[in-house]
XYZ file of C-alpha atoms in Angstrom:
501
model
C 90.894 134.662 137.237
C 88.577 132.914 134.469
C 89.701 130.188 132.085
C 87.732 131.459 128.998
C 88.522 134.217 126.645
C 86.352 135.344 123.835
C 89.451 135.251 121.318
C 91.243 132.108 122.324
C 90.810 128.401 123.128
C 91.904 127.412 126.210
C 94.214 124.327 126.045
C 94.849 123.775 129.706
C 97.588 124.567 132.628
C 100.855 124.475 132.795
C 103.274 122.891 135.592
C 100.305 120.089 136.194
C 97.644 122.397 137.142
C 99.649 124.943 139.252
C 100.979 127.511 136.736
C 99.337 129.971 133.986
C 96.779 128.961 131.446
C 97.972 128.098 127.858
C 95.457 129.324 125.375
C 95.652 128.766 121.152
C 94.766 132.409 119.914
C 91.862 132.017 117.104
C 93.739 134.568 115.224
C 96.750 132.279 114.520
C 94.662 129.086 114.044
C 95.251 129.369 110.395
C 98.851 129.192 110.995
C 98.531 125.562 110.967
C 99.502 122.640 114.007
C 100.597 119.307 115.230
C 99.466 117.155 117.682
C 101.688 114.387 118.358
C 102.429 111.374 120.830
C 102.347 107.873 121.109
C 99.330 105.682 121.416
C 97.295 106.437 124.549
C 98.875 109.195 125.767
C 95.985 111.579 124.981
C 96.192 112.840 121.493
C 92.331 112.029 120.583
C 90.916 114.171 123.721
C 93.305 117.499 122.643
C 91.851 117.216 119.369
C 88.640 116.980 120.849
C 89.320 120.164 122.982
C 90.375 121.903 120.176
C 87.568 121.038 117.894
C 84.939 122.032 120.526
C 86.888 125.438 120.647
C 86.840 126.069 117.438
C 83.126 125.322 116.776
C 82.321 127.398 119.961
C 83.894 130.375 118.544
C 82.042 129.983 115.037
C 84.626 127.987 113.202
C 83.516 125.224 111.194
C 85.625 121.833 111.589
C 86.603 119.082 109.493
C 88.015 116.031 111.131
C 89.004 112.431 110.230
C 87.711 110.079 113.005
C 90.383 107.293 112.512
C 89.216 105.195 115.632
C 85.503 106.212 116.006
C 86.169 107.866 119.186
C 85.296 111.253 117.803
C 81.561 110.750 117.398
C 81.066 111.519 120.823
C 81.434 115.364 120.091
C 77.743 115.188 119.329
C 76.680 114.255 122.846
C 76.879 115.878 126.487
C 79.885 114.502 128.400
C 79.125 111.613 131.166
C 80.976 113.998 133.680
C 83.259 111.278 134.739
C 84.879 111.312 138.172
C 88.270 111.676 136.792
C 87.164 114.451 134.308
C 85.673 116.313 137.050
C 88.676 115.800 138.952
C 91.061 117.258 136.216
C 88.947 120.280 136.012
C 89.367 120.900 139.444
C 93.119 120.560 139.407
C 93.598 123.148 136.801
C 90.936 125.421 138.373
C 88.260 125.052 135.728
C 85.511 124.121 138.010
C 82.984 126.953 137.480
C 83.443 127.179 133.715
C 83.343 123.178 132.856
C 79.983 121.675 132.149
C 78.776 119.247 129.708
C 77.886 120.056 126.019
C 77.003 118.680 122.597
C 78.520 120.262 119.411
C 76.694 120.531 116.174
C 77.654 117.612 114.203
C 77.295 115.679 110.727
C 78.812 112.709 110.238
C 80.269 111.579 106.486
C 82.028 108.544 104.916
C 83.453 107.991 101.855
C 81.449 104.455 101.947
C 78.038 105.999 102.717
C 77.675 103.363 105.457
C 78.309 105.571 108.509
C 77.413 109.273 107.366
C 76.354 111.035 104.358
C 78.058 109.977 101.147
C 81.345 111.897 100.124
C 81.515 111.673 96.390
C 83.638 113.163 93.774
C 84.036 112.887 90.065
C 86.868 111.265 88.156
C 87.216 114.813 86.207
C 87.642 116.941 89.285
C 90.332 114.677 90.973
C 92.344 114.753 87.911
C 94.982 112.283 86.347
C 97.881 113.437 89.090
C 95.967 112.465 92.078
C 94.172 109.542 90.459
C 97.458 107.851 89.424
C 98.734 108.294 93.150
C 95.537 106.538 94.439
C 96.127 103.607 91.695
C 99.841 103.712 92.547
C 100.709 103.891 88.729
C 104.429 104.410 87.618
C 105.521 107.293 85.561
C 104.682 105.474 82.092
C 101.211 104.441 83.344
C 100.556 107.893 84.789
C 101.449 109.192 81.212
C 99.110 107.645 79.439
C 96.182 108.545 82.302
C 97.311 112.068 81.205
C 96.509 111.209 77.735
C 93.131 109.428 78.627
C 92.138 112.972 79.959
C 93.543 114.832 77.027
C 91.418 112.836 75.025
C 88.356 113.327 77.193
C 88.960 117.263 77.375
C 89.004 117.379 73.432
C 85.930 115.102 72.743
C 83.763 117.114 75.641
C 83.297 113.508 77.793
C 82.569 114.104 81.210
C 84.358 111.467 83.236
C 82.162 111.278 86.179
C 82.382 107.673 87.919
C 84.831 104.415 87.119
C 82.546 103.155 84.404
C 82.930 106.545 82.125
C 86.729 105.649 82.639
C 86.959 102.157 81.745
C 84.660 103.232 79.089
C 87.347 105.837 77.552
C 90.182 103.550 78.384
C 88.698 101.022 76.215
C 87.991 103.300 73.199
C 91.648 104.331 73.601
C 93.077 101.153 73.677
C 91.343 99.840 70.502
C 92.761 102.896 68.556
C 95.879 103.220 70.553
C 98.129 103.430 67.134
C 96.258 106.626 65.842
C 96.098 107.811 69.172
C 99.703 107.516 70.035
C 100.456 109.253 66.588
C 98.851 112.192 68.299
C 99.515 112.128 72.020
C 102.401 109.894 72.238
C 102.805 106.306 72.936
C 99.918 104.196 74.465
C 100.695 100.527 75.053
C 98.470 97.615 75.855
C 100.543 96.804 78.623
C 99.790 100.295 80.506
C 96.233 100.465 79.651
C 95.703 96.858 81.190
C 97.933 97.668 84.332
C 95.032 100.893 84.528
C 92.162 98.810 84.441
C 93.793 96.219 86.912
C 94.357 98.775 89.233
C 90.785 100.370 88.809
C 89.510 96.747 89.927
C 91.360 96.633 92.639
C 90.502 100.252 93.863
C 86.860 98.932 92.916
C 87.204 96.161 95.430
C 88.130 98.623 98.316
C 84.735 100.412 97.746
C 86.289 103.435 96.089
C 84.013 103.227 93.403
C 81.434 104.747 95.670
C 83.334 107.954 96.061
C 83.248 108.490 92.319
C 80.188 109.743 90.984
C 77.525 112.346 91.790
C 75.839 114.434 93.729
C 79.744 115.526 94.116
C 80.768 117.289 97.676
C 80.364 121.063 97.362
C 82.855 122.004 100.034
C 80.937 124.681 101.293
C 78.607 122.372 102.843
C 81.587 122.149 105.247
C 81.822 125.602 106.166
C 78.084 126.090 107.768
C 77.071 127.360 111.611
C 74.351 126.090 113.538
C 71.405 128.282 114.509
C 73.193 129.252 117.430
C 76.571 130.713 115.504
C 78.612 127.731 116.475
C 80.611 126.208 113.945
C 79.462 122.569 112.381
C 82.006 119.895 113.054
C 81.947 117.558 110.047
C 83.076 114.251 111.345
C 84.306 111.733 108.669
C 84.024 107.982 109.236
C 87.720 107.124 108.725
C 87.985 103.341 110.551
C 87.527 101.397 107.456
C 89.351 104.058 105.454
C 92.855 103.343 107.132
C 92.660 99.997 105.293
C 92.841 101.840 102.042
C 95.695 104.237 102.935
C 96.097 105.832 99.151
C 92.585 106.913 98.985
C 92.666 108.240 102.494
C 95.768 110.443 101.617
C 94.731 111.225 98.070
C 91.113 112.401 99.105
C 92.687 114.604 101.955
C 94.824 116.090 99.307
C 92.372 116.717 97.057
C 89.860 118.174 99.735
C 92.861 120.728 100.331
C 93.418 121.696 96.820
C 89.754 122.131 96.101
C 89.485 124.378 98.977
C 92.557 126.247 97.733
C 91.061 126.734 94.127
C 87.418 127.837 95.561
C 87.757 130.079 98.599
C 88.779 133.833 97.751
C 92.076 135.231 99.642
C 91.124 135.936 103.347
C 93.840 138.507 104.573
C 94.121 139.200 108.075
C 91.132 137.602 110.223
C 90.406 137.397 113.914
C 89.837 133.817 113.421
C 89.956 131.054 110.472
C 87.445 130.186 107.966
C 87.450 126.485 108.589
C 89.878 124.219 110.546
C 90.833 120.394 109.296
C 92.396 118.032 111.778
C 94.171 115.268 109.830
C 94.435 111.899 112.089
C 97.212 109.536 110.918
C 98.608 111.905 108.872
C 101.552 109.880 108.224
C 99.288 108.457 105.564
C 99.557 111.429 103.225
C 103.101 111.487 103.103
C 104.318 107.704 103.244
C 105.853 106.376 99.661
C 104.839 109.856 97.896
C 106.968 110.853 95.221
C 108.711 113.991 95.559
C 106.536 115.848 92.739
C 103.702 115.177 95.268
C 105.379 116.002 98.513
C 106.213 119.745 96.396
C 102.315 119.809 96.057
C 101.434 119.034 99.528
C 104.244 121.819 100.643
C 102.693 124.343 98.177
C 99.303 123.965 99.349
C 99.660 123.904 103.001
C 101.814 127.033 102.589
C 99.589 128.971 100.542
C 95.975 128.035 101.677
C 96.408 129.750 105.235
C 96.094 132.916 103.217
C 92.356 131.597 102.575
C 91.619 131.340 105.922
C 92.028 127.719 106.498
C 94.085 126.017 109.259
C 95.321 122.252 109.266
C 96.405 120.180 112.229
C 98.001 116.996 111.267
C 97.744 114.470 114.245
C 100.306 111.703 114.087
C 102.626 109.677 116.560
C 105.853 111.657 116.033
C 107.211 114.669 114.396
C 108.989 113.008 111.867
C 106.368 111.325 110.356
C 105.890 114.937 108.567
C 108.307 116.456 105.986
C 110.450 118.776 107.292
C 109.236 121.372 104.542
C 105.967 120.813 105.913
C 106.746 120.639 109.766
C 108.450 123.830 109.475
C 105.085 125.513 108.655
C 103.293 124.444 111.500
C 103.225 127.301 113.976
C 101.069 125.875 116.651
C 102.310 122.329 118.432
C 101.043 120.069 121.214
C 103.278 117.360 122.014
C 102.198 114.305 124.195
C 104.783 111.656 125.599
C 106.788 109.811 123.192
C 108.692 106.565 123.882
C 112.113 105.892 123.630
C 113.047 102.089 123.246
C 114.893 101.989 120.131
C 118.016 104.290 119.002
C 115.908 106.088 116.041
C 112.753 106.735 118.357
C 115.633 108.407 120.676
C 116.507 110.408 117.579
C 113.260 111.302 117.139
C 112.799 112.580 120.334
C 116.219 114.924 120.200
C 114.928 116.104 116.979
C 111.830 116.959 118.311
C 112.583 119.113 121.221
C 114.876 121.171 119.053
C 111.982 122.534 117.513
C 110.700 124.071 120.693
C 111.645 127.764 122.072
C 113.285 126.281 125.198
C 111.825 127.021 128.927
C 114.340 127.156 131.290
C 112.687 125.566 133.950
C 113.219 122.169 132.383
C 115.162 120.196 129.190
C 112.481 119.461 126.580
C 113.983 115.940 125.544
C 114.197 114.859 129.224
C 110.512 115.754 129.862
C 109.112 114.100 126.342
C 109.450 110.918 127.935
C 108.026 111.242 131.263
C 104.676 113.376 130.368
C 101.627 111.359 131.931
C 98.651 110.810 130.054
C 96.601 114.081 129.268
C 99.899 115.731 130.006
C 101.423 117.846 126.760
C 104.179 119.951 125.925
C 102.388 123.088 124.582
C 103.778 125.967 122.275
C 101.327 128.396 120.405
C 101.722 131.245 118.478
C 101.528 134.768 120.186
C 101.774 138.440 119.990
C 102.846 138.986 116.362
C 103.238 135.336 115.598
C 106.231 134.170 117.258
C 106.040 130.617 119.030
C 105.620 130.848 122.806
C 108.129 129.391 125.417
C 107.044 125.575 125.506
C 105.253 124.471 128.942
C 104.570 121.461 130.275
C 100.742 121.518 130.365
C 97.727 119.168 131.857
C 94.790 119.626 128.888
C 91.410 120.468 130.216
C 88.611 117.632 130.008
C 86.416 117.921 126.785
C 82.867 119.115 127.385
C 81.433 116.404 125.186
C 81.450 112.642 125.568
C 84.288 110.777 125.600
C 84.300 107.698 123.073
C 81.903 106.687 120.519
C 77.978 107.427 120.553
C 75.514 104.439 119.871
C 74.342 103.788 116.785
C 70.895 104.509 117.614
C 72.456 108.425 118.513
C 74.177 108.400 115.148
C 71.455 107.498 113.166
C 69.509 110.401 114.874
C 71.822 112.896 113.998
C 71.882 111.540 110.480
C 68.253 111.748 110.233
C 68.060 115.219 111.607
C 70.636 116.720 108.886
C 69.569 119.105 106.289
C 72.087 117.649 103.782
C 70.477 113.984 103.610
C 68.227 114.970 101.007
C 71.426 116.217 99.022
C 73.644 113.716 99.201
C 72.248 110.124 100.082
C 70.655 109.173 96.967
C 73.141 108.563 94.154
C 72.501 110.406 90.786
C 73.795 109.021 87.410
C 73.720 112.057 84.612
C 74.730 111.162 81.254
C 78.404 111.058 80.969
C 81.329 109.646 78.854
C 79.752 105.925 79.214
C 76.361 106.982 78.086
C 77.868 109.107 74.972
C 80.311 106.294 73.894
C 77.263 103.949 74.050
C 75.815 106.382 71.986
C 78.040 106.638 69.131
C 78.842 103.116 69.210
C 75.075 102.320 68.380
C 74.788 104.977 65.851
C 78.076 104.100 64.248
C 76.634 100.113 64.297
C 73.345 101.492 62.376
C 75.241 103.413 60.105
C 77.140 100.373 59.058
C 74.346 98.331 58.867
C 72.639 100.859 56.585
C 75.763 101.025 54.390
C 76.059 97.511 53.610
C 72.092 97.187 53.191
C 72.899 99.724 50.477
C 75.789 98.237 48.888
C 74.065 94.981 48.685
C 71.145 96.607 47.256
C 73.209 98.130 44.603
C 74.812 95.010 43.838
C 71.316 93.485 43.338
C 70.522 96.023 40.761
C 73.725 95.393 38.771
C 73.072 91.815 39.168
C 76.496 91.749 40.727
C 77.867 89.310 43.830
C 79.433 91.639 46.415
C 82.735 90.606 47.798
C 81.975 88.688 50.797
C 83.591 90.561 53.970
C 85.573 88.602 56.147
C 84.336 90.228 59.336
C 81.838 92.707 59.879
C 82.716 95.843 61.536
C 81.967 95.640 65.359
C 80.136 98.126 67.257
C 83.522 98.970 69.286
C 85.583 99.669 66.056
C 82.754 102.106 64.933
C 82.749 103.872 67.713
C 86.410 104.216 68.557
C 87.193 104.982 64.779
C 84.599 107.922 65.338
C 86.196 109.034 68.117
C 89.740 108.751 66.375
C 88.705 111.052 63.316
C 87.507 113.692 65.848
C 90.571 113.473 67.657
C 92.971 113.839 64.649
C 91.110 116.734 63.218
C 91.014 118.453 66.486
C 94.550 118.099 67.554
C 95.389 121.562 65.970
C 93.695 123.038 68.218
C 93.857 121.156 71.343
C 96.630 123.330 73.215
C 94.507 126.600 72.362
C 91.239 124.678 73.679
C 92.716 122.248 76.215
C 91.143 122.971 79.488
C 93.194 124.408 82.059
C 93.437 122.047 85.242
C 94.230 122.882 89.104
C 96.821 122.939 91.293
C 97.229 119.489 91.604
C 95.879 118.572 88.181
C 92.003 118.443 88.770
C 89.732 119.924 85.932
C 88.577 123.418 86.373
C 84.775 123.522 86.784
C-alpha cells in the first residue's frame, strides 16, 4: 500500500512503524495545529515534513526559523543512513527520495534574507505600544499621537516620522491636551526612550518602505508547488516583543486583506510559529483576546496556523481549544509543574484503548510522536503513537553560499532589497517649520520697516520664535479647527488598531 495520497500529508506510521499510516488531511489544514515537545525530541523535523507536504500540494508556507535549521528545505536531503533506515521501518522506501523545495528567505534585519518592512501607520498604536512595552497611560498618549497624525494627514512610515510628531505634540501638549486628553511630558519622554531601545535592537529596519505585500507570501513556483517563506528568526529571538508583535501583525493583516474562502480542499496559506510562547508571554488580556479572535476567524479566510512550542500549556486555553491537528513529541516530568502539564496534555486527546497517553508522553523516542488529526467531518482521530517519516530536504542549515544563491535567484530582490524614503510626516513637519520660520522673519522685517518709517523704535523682543514653535503652533491651530469634524473623518483602524489602507 502506498504511503502517498493526493489529498493528505503523510506524517508517519503508528506503532513504531508496524501499524497504520497517519495523515493530515489537506481539507482540515486551516483548522490550525500544535507541534509540541521538549528540546531535541524532533519538533523541527516534524515541522519540516509538514512544510514539505503543504508545498508539494501547492500550498504556500510561512515559517519562522528560530535556530537556522530550516534553511535546509531549499536543498536536497543527504540521505543519511538513519534516515533511510527510518524510511524502511515505516514502509516508505519506494516513495522516499531527496528533493529540494522552492524557498524564499526573509529577515526583519535584512541580513539573511529579503528585508521585511511595515510602516508605523500600518502597525497601529495598539501593537506598537505592546512592542514598546508601554503602560496604559503611555498607550493613551500614543493613541492621541496617531489621532493627530490622522487629522493632519501625516503619514507615519518610519521611526523618524514618529519622533518628529512626538516632538511637536510635546511642545504643544497644553493645547493638544485640551482637545484630545492629557499629554504629559513624562509619557512623551517614556515613549521616546522606548523608541531608542527598540532602535538599538535593530527594529528601526522593520519600519519603512517598501512595505511587505503579504500576497508575496502566497506564490507558487513553475511546477505548482507552494513557496516556502523562511524567516530568519535566530537574532529575532533576542527581541521577543518584536517577534511576537510581528507575528500578530501578519495574522491581522491577512485577516483584513483576504476574502472569505468557504470550504476548500486545501488552505491558501499555512503559518508555522516556532517558539510560540513568545506571542503570549506577559501579554495583557486585551491583546490575548485579539489573538484568540484572529486565530478563530482567520481559518474562514483559508489560512492555517500551527504553533510550535515545548509544552501545550505555553498556549492559552482559549487558543489551544482551536487547534484541531496535534503532534505531541516527548515531554519531561522532572518537576510537579511538568507532571501537571503532562496530565493536562493527555486529557486533550481522544483516548486510544491500547495505551495510556499520560504514560506514553514521557517515553517517546526521538522522532516519535502522539498524532491526532481531524478526519471525516472534522472530528479528532484516535491518538496514535507514530514514527514520523524522514524529510526529503536537507536536515540542518545550508551554507551561506547556498543561501546567497537562493537570494540572488529570487524575483523579489528588486522589489524589497533597497529602502525607499518617501515623503512623510518628518518631511512635511520640516517643511512647515521652514515656512513658518520664513513667515516669522518676513513679519519681523515688515515690522521693522514700518517702525523705521514712523521713526519709532520697536520694542525689543526677548526671544525670537523658534522654528519648532512656529511649526507646532501652525499644527495646533489646524488641530483645533478640525476637532469638530474629527469623529466623522477619523480613519477606521483594523482589528488590531492598524490603519486601513
